mmCIF file of C-alpha atoms in Angstrom:
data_model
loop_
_atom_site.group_PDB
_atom_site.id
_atom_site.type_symbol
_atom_site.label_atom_id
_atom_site.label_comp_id
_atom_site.label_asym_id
_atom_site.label_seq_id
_atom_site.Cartn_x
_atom_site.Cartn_y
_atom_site.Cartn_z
ATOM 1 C CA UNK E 1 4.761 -23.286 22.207
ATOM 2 C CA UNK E 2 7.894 -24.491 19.926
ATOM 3 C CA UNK E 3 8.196 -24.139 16.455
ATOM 4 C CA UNK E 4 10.936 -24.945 14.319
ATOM 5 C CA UNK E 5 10.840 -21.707 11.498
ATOM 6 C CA UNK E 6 11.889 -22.667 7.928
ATOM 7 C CA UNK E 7 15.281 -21.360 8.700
ATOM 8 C CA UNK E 8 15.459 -24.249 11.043
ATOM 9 C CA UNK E 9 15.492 -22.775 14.164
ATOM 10 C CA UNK E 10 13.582 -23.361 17.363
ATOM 11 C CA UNK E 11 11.940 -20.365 18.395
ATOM 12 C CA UNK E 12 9.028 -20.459 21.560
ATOM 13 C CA UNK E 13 6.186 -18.562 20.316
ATOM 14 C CA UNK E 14 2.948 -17.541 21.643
ATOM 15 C CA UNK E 15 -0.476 -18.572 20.655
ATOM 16 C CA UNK E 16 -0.812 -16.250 17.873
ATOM 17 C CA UNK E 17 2.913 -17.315 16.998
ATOM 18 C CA UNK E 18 4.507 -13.789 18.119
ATOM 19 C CA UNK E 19 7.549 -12.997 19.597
ATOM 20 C CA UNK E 20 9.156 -10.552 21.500
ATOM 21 C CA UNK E 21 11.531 -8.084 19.335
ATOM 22 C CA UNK E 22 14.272 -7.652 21.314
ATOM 23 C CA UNK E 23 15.509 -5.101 19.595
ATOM 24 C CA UNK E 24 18.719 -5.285 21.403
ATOM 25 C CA UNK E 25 19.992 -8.515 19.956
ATOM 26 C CA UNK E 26 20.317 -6.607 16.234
ATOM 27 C CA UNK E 27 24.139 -6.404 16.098
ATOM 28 C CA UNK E 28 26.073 -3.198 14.427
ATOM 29 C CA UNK E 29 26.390 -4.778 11.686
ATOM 30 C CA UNK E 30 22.999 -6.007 10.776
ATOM 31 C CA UNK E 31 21.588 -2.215 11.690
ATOM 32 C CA UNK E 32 24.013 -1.158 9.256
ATOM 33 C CA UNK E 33 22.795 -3.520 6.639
ATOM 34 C CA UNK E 34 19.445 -2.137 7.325
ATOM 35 C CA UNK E 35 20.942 1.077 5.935
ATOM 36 C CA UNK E 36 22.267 -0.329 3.265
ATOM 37 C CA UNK E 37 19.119 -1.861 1.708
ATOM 38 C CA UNK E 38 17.350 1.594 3.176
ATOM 39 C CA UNK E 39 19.866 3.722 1.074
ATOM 40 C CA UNK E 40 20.197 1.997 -2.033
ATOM 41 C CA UNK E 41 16.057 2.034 -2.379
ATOM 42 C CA UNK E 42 16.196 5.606 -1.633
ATOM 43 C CA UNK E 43 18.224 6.112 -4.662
ATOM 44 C CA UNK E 44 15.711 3.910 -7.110
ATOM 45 C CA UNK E 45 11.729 4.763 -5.600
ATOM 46 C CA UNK E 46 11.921 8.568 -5.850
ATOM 47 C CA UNK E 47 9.316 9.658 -9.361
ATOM 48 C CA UNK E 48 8.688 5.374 -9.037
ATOM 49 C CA UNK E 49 6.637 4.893 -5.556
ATOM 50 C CA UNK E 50 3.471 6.542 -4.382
ATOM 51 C CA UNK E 51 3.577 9.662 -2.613
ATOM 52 C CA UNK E 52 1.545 8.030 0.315
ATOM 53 C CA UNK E 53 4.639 5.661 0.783
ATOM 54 C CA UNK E 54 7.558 8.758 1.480
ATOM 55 C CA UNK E 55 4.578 10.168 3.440
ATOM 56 C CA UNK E 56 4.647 6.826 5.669
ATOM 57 C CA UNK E 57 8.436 6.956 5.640
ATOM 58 C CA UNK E 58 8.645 10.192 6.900
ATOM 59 C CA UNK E 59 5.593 10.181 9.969
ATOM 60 C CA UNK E 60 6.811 7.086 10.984
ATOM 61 C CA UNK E 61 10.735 8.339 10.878
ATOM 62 C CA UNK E 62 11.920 5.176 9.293
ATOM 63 C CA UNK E 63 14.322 7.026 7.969
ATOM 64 C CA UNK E 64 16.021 7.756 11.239
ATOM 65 C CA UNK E 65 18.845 4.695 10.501
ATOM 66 C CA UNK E 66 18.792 1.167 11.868
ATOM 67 C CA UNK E 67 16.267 -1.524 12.328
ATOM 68 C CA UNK E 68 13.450 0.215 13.634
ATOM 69 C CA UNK E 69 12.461 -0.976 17.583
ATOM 70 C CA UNK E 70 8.564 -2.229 17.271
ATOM 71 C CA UNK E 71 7.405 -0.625 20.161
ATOM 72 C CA UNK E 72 8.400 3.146 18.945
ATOM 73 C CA UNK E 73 7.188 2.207 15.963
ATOM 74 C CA UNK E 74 3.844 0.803 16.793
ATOM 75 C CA UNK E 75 3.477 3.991 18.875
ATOM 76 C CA UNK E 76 3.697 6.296 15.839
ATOM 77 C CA UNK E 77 1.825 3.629 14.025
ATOM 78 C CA UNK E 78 -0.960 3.478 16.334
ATOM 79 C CA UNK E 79 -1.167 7.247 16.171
ATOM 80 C CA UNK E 80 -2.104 7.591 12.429
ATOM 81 C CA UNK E 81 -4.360 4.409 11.849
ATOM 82 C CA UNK E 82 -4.764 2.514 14.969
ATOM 83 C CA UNK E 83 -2.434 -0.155 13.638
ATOM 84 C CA UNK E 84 0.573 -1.853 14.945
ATOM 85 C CA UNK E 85 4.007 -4.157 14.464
ATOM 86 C CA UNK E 86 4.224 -7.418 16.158
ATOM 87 C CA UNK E 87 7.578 -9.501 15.394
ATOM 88 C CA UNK E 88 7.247 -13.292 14.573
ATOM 89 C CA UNK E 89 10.046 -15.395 13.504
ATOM 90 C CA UNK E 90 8.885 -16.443 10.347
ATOM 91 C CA UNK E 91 5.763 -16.887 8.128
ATOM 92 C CA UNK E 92 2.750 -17.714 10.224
ATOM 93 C CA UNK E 93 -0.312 -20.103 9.678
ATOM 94 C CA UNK E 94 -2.799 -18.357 7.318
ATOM 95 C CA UNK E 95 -5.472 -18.338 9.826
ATOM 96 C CA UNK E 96 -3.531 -16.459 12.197
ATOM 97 C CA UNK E 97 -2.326 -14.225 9.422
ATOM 98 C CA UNK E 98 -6.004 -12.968 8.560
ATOM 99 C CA UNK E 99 -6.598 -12.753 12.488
ATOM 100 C CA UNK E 100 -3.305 -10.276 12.810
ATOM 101 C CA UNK E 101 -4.732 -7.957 9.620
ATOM 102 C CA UNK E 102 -8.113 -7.915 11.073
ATOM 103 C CA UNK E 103 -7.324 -6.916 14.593
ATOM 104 C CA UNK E 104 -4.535 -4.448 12.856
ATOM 105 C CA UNK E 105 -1.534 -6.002 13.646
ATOM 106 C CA UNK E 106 0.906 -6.641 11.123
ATOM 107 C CA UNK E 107 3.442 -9.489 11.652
ATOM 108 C CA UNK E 108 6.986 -8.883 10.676
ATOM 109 C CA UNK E 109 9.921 -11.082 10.592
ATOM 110 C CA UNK E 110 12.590 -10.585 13.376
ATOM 111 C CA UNK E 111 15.783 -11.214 11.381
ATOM 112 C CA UNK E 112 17.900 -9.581 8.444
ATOM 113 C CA UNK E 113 18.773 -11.087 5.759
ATOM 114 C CA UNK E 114 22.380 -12.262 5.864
ATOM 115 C CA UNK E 115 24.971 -10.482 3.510
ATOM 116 C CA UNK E 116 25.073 -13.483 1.698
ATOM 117 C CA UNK E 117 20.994 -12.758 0.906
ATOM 118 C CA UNK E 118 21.770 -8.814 0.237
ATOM 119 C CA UNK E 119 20.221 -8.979 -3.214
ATOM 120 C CA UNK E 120 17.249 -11.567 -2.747
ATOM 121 C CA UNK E 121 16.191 -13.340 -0.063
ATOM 122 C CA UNK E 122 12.981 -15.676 -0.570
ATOM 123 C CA UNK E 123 11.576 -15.209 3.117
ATOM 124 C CA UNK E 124 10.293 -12.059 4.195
ATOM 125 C CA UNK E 125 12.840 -10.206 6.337
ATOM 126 C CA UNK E 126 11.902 -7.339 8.539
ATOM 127 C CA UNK E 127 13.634 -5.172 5.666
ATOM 128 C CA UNK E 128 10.685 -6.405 3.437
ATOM 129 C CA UNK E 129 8.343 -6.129 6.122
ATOM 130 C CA UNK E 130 8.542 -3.142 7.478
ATOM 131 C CA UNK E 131 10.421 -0.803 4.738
ATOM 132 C CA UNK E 132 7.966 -2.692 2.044
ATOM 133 C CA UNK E 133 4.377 -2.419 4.020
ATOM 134 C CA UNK E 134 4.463 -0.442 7.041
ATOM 135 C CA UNK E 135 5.195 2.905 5.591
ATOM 136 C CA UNK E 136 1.590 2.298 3.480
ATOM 137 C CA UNK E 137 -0.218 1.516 6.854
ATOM 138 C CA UNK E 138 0.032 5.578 7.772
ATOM 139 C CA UNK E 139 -2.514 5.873 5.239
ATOM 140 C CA UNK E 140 -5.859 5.777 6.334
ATOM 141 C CA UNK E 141 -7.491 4.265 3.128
ATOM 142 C CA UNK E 142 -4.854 1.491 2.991
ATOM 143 C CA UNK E 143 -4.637 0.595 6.287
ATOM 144 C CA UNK E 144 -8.668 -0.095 6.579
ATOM 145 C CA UNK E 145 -7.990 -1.943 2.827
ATOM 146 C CA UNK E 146 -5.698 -4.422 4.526
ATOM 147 C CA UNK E 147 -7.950 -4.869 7.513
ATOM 148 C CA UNK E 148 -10.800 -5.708 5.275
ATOM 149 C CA UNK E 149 -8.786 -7.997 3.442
ATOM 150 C CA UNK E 150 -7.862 -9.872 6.827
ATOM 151 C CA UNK E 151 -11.424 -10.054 8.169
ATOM 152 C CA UNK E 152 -12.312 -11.370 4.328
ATOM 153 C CA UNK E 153 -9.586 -13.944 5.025
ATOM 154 C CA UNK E 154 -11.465 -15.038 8.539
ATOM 155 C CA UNK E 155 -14.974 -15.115 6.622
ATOM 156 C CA UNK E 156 -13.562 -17.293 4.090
ATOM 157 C CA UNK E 157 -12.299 -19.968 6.564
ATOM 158 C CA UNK E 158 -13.336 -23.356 5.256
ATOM 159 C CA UNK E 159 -14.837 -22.314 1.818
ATOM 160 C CA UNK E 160 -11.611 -23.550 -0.407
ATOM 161 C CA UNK E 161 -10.927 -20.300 -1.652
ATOM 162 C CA UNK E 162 -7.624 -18.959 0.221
ATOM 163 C CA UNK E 163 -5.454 -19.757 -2.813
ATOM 164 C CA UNK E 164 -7.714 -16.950 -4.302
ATOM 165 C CA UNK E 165 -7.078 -14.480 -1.198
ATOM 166 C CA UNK E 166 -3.695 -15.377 -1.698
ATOM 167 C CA UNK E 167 -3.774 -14.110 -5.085
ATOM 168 C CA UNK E 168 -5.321 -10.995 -4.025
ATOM 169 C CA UNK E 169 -2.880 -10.234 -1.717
ATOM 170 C CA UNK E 170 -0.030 -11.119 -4.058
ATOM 171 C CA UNK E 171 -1.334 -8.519 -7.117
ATOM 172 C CA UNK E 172 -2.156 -5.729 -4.721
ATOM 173 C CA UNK E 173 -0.027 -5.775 -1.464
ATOM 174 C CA UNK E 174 2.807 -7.214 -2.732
ATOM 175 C CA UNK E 175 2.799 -5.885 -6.451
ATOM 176 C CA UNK E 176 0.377 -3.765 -7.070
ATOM 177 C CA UNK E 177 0.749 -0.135 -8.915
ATOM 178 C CA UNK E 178 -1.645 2.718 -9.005
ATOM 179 C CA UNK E 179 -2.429 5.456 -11.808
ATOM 180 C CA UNK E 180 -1.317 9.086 -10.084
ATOM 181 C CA UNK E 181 -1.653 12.693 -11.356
ATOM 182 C CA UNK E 182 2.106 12.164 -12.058
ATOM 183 C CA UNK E 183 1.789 8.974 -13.748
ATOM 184 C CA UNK E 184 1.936 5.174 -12.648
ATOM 185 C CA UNK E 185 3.799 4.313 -9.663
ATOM 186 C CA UNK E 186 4.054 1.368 -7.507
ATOM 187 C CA UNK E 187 2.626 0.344 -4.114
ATOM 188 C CA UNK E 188 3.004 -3.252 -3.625
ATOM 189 C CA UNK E 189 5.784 -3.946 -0.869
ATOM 190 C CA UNK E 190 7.771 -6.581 -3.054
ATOM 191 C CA UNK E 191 8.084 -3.677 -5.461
ATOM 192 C CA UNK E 192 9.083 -1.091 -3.132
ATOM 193 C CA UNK E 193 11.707 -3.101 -1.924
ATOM 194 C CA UNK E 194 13.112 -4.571 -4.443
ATOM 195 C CA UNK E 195 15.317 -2.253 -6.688
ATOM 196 C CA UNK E 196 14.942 -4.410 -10.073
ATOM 197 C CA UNK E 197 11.812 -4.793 -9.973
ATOM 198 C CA UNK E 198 11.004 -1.536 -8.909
ATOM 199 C CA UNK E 199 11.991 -0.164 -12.291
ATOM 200 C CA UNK E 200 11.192 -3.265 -14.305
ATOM 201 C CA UNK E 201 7.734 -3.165 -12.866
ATOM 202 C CA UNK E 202 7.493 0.334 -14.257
ATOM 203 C CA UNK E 203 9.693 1.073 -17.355
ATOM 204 C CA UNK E 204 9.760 -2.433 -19.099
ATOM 205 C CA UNK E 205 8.171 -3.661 -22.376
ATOM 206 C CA UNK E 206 8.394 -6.969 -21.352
ATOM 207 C CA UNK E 207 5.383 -7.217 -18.520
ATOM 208 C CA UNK E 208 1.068 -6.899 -19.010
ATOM 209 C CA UNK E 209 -0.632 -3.742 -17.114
ATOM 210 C CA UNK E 210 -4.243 -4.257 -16.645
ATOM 211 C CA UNK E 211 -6.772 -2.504 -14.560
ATOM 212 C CA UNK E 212 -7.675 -3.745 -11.153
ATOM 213 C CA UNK E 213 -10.778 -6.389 -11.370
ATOM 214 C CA UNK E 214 -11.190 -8.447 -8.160
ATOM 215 C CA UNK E 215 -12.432 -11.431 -9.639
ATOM 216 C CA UNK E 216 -10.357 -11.545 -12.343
ATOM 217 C CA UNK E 217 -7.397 -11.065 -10.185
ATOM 218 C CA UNK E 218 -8.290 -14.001 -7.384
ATOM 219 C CA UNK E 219 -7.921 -16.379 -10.678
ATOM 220 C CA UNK E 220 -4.689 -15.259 -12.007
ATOM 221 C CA UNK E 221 -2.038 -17.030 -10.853
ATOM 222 C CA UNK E 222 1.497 -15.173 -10.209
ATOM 223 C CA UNK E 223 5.222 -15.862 -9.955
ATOM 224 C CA UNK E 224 7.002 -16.549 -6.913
ATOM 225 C CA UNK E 225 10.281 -16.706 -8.459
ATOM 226 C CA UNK E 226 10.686 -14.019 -11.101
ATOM 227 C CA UNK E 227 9.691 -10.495 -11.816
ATOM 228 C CA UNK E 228 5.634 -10.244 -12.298
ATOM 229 C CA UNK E 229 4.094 -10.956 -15.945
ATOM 230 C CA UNK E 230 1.773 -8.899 -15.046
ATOM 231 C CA UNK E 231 0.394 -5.945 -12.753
ATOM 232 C CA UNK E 232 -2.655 -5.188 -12.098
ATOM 233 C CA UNK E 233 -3.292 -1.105 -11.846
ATOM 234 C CA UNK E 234 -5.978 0.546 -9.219
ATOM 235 C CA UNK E 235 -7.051 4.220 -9.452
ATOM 236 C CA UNK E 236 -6.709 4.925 -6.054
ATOM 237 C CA UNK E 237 -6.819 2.964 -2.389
ATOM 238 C CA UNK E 238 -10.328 4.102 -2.642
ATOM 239 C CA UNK E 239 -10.941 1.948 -5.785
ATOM 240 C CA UNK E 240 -9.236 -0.789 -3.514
ATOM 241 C CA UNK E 241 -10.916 -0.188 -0.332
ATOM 242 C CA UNK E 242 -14.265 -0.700 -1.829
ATOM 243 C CA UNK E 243 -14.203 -3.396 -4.307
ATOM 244 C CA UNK E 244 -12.931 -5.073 -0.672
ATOM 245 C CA UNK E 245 -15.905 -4.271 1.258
ATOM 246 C CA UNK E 246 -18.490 -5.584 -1.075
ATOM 247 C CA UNK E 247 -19.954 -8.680 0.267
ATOM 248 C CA UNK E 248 -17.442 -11.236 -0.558
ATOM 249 C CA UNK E 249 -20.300 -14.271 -0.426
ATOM 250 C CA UNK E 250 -20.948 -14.130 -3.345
ATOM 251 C CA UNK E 251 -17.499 -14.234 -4.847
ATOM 252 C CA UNK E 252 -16.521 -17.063 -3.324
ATOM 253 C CA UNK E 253 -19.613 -19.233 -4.055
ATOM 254 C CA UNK E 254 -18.758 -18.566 -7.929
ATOM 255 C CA UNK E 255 -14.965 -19.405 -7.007
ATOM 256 C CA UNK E 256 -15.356 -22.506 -4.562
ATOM 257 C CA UNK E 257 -13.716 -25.197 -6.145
ATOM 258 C CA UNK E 258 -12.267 -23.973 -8.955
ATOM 259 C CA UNK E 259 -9.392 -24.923 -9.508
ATOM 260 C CA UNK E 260 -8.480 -23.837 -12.697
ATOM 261 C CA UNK E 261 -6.653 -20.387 -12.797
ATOM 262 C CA UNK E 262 -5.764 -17.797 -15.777
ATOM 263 C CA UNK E 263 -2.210 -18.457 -16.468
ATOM 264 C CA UNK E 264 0.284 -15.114 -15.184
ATOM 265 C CA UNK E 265 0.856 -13.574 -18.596
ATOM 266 C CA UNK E 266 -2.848 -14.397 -19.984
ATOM 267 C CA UNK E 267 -4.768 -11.630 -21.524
ATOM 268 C CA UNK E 268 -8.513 -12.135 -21.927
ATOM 269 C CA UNK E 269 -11.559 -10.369 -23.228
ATOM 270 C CA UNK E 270 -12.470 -7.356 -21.160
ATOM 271 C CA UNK E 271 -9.175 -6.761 -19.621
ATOM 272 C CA UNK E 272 -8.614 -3.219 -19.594
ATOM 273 C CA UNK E 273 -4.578 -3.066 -20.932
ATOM 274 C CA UNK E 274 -2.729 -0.357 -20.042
ATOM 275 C CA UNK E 275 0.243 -2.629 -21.376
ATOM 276 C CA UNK E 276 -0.125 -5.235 -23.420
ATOM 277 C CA UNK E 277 3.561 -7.028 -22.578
ATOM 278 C CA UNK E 278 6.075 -8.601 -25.278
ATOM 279 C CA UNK E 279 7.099 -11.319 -21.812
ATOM 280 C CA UNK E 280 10.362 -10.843 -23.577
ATOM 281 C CA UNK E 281 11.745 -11.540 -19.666
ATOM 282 C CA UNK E 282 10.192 -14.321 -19.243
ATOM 283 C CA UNK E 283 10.996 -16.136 -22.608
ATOM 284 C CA UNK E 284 14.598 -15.367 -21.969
ATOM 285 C CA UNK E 285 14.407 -16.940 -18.676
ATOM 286 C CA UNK E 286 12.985 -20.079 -19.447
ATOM 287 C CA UNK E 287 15.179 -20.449 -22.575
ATOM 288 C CA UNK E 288 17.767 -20.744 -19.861
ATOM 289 C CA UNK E 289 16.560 -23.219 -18.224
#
């Protein structure tokens, strides 16, 4: 089929909207801003990310320069947890989303940002895709987390709650951090790949740092366009991996239909803060506005 991607291009796709790489349409130049982005977050995550993350850098040689080719990837991939890369051209329906996850495959985007978007880019590139989450999918633990999380996302089909899963996702595989023997470090992929916010998320005053609690996090909503107000802290994947596998039922028959959500920067009674945040940030910002 034919979709038109939010980019506005027209891009044939196949039933569960993938396409092929085609690794050999990546010009010089955009393999060389892959190393780029790879170098300069090589300078700011060492003593900031999780070991498991270099770990997943290293067995899966992303570090071996350009845009990685899928298939080698996968193969490496596929090794360690079973899992594998499939390109798409831009975000896909949620439905198939949680069908990818389950059947571990993750989707990645099969464009660069432009030099233009070097900084920020609001889509998720295959920069963000696969520097940001595949290195984490070499680790047993996290890899079964996220295939929980997509067969979760399949159960919950028709109940009114993916704004919830959404929220999940957001706090733990996008910006999540996690208490080490070394001290707190992040995870999330929208940390990792992001070189503000990978030492805001760590070293400000200005953000909340509460402990992990699924329910509380599926009502909290989040920013989209700004560093985090808060982030929500795990123990270990372990901590992750099993609050996931509890029977989700439940969960969502207290959340169907609510609508109402704890604001990004709320604090309530039994939060466990690790931070409690001055949101200096976020004041400034919207005094700008």
């Amino acid at each position: 089929m034919r979709i038109t991607t939010r980019l506005g291009r027209e891009v044939d796709v196949a039933e569960d909207y993938t396409v092929d790489q085609n690794w050999a349409h990546f010009s010089a130049e955009e393999h060389a801003r892959w190393d780029r982005l790879y170098a300069r977050q090589m300078e700011v995550l060492p003593g900031r990310a999780v070991p498991a993350f270099f770990d997943g850098l290293d067995s899966l040689k992303l570090s071996d320069g350009g845009i990685p080719d899928f298939e080698e990837l996968s193969e490496r991939l596929m090794a360690r947890t079973g899992w594998r890369v499939v390109a798409v051209p831009d975000l896909v329906p949620d439905a198939v989303f949680f069908d990818h996850l389950a059947n571990r495959r993750f989707p990645a985007g099969n464009f660069i940002r432009s030099e233009a978007q070097f900084d920020y880019i609001q889509e998720p590139d295959v920069f963000h895709d696969v520097f940001g989450h595949v290195p984490l999918l070499a680790d047993p633990v996290f890899a079964d987390y996220l295939e929980a999380y997509g067969k979760g996302g399949l159960a919950a089909a028709g109940r009114g709650v993916l704004a919830n899963l959404a929220r999940l996702y957001w706090y733990t595989v996008e910006f999540g951090l996690i208490q080490t023997a070394e001290g707190l470090r992040i995870y999330g992929a929208g940390i990792v790949s992001s070189p503000a916010e990978s030492v805001f998320a760590l070293e400000s005053d200005s953000p909340n740092r509460l402990h992990f609690d699924l329910e509380r996090v599926m009502q909290t909503d989040y920013r989209i366009d700004d560093f985090q107000q808060t982030y929500w802290v795990i123990d270990s994947f372990e901590e992750l991996l099993g609050a996931t596998y509890q029977p989700f039922g439940p969960i969502y028959d207290r959340l169907e239909g609510c609508t109402d959500a704890y604001r990004p920067a709320q604090v309530i009674e039994g939060d466990t803060v690790y931070t409690y945040g001055s949101q200096a940030h976020a004041s400034e910002q919207a005094a700008r506005v």
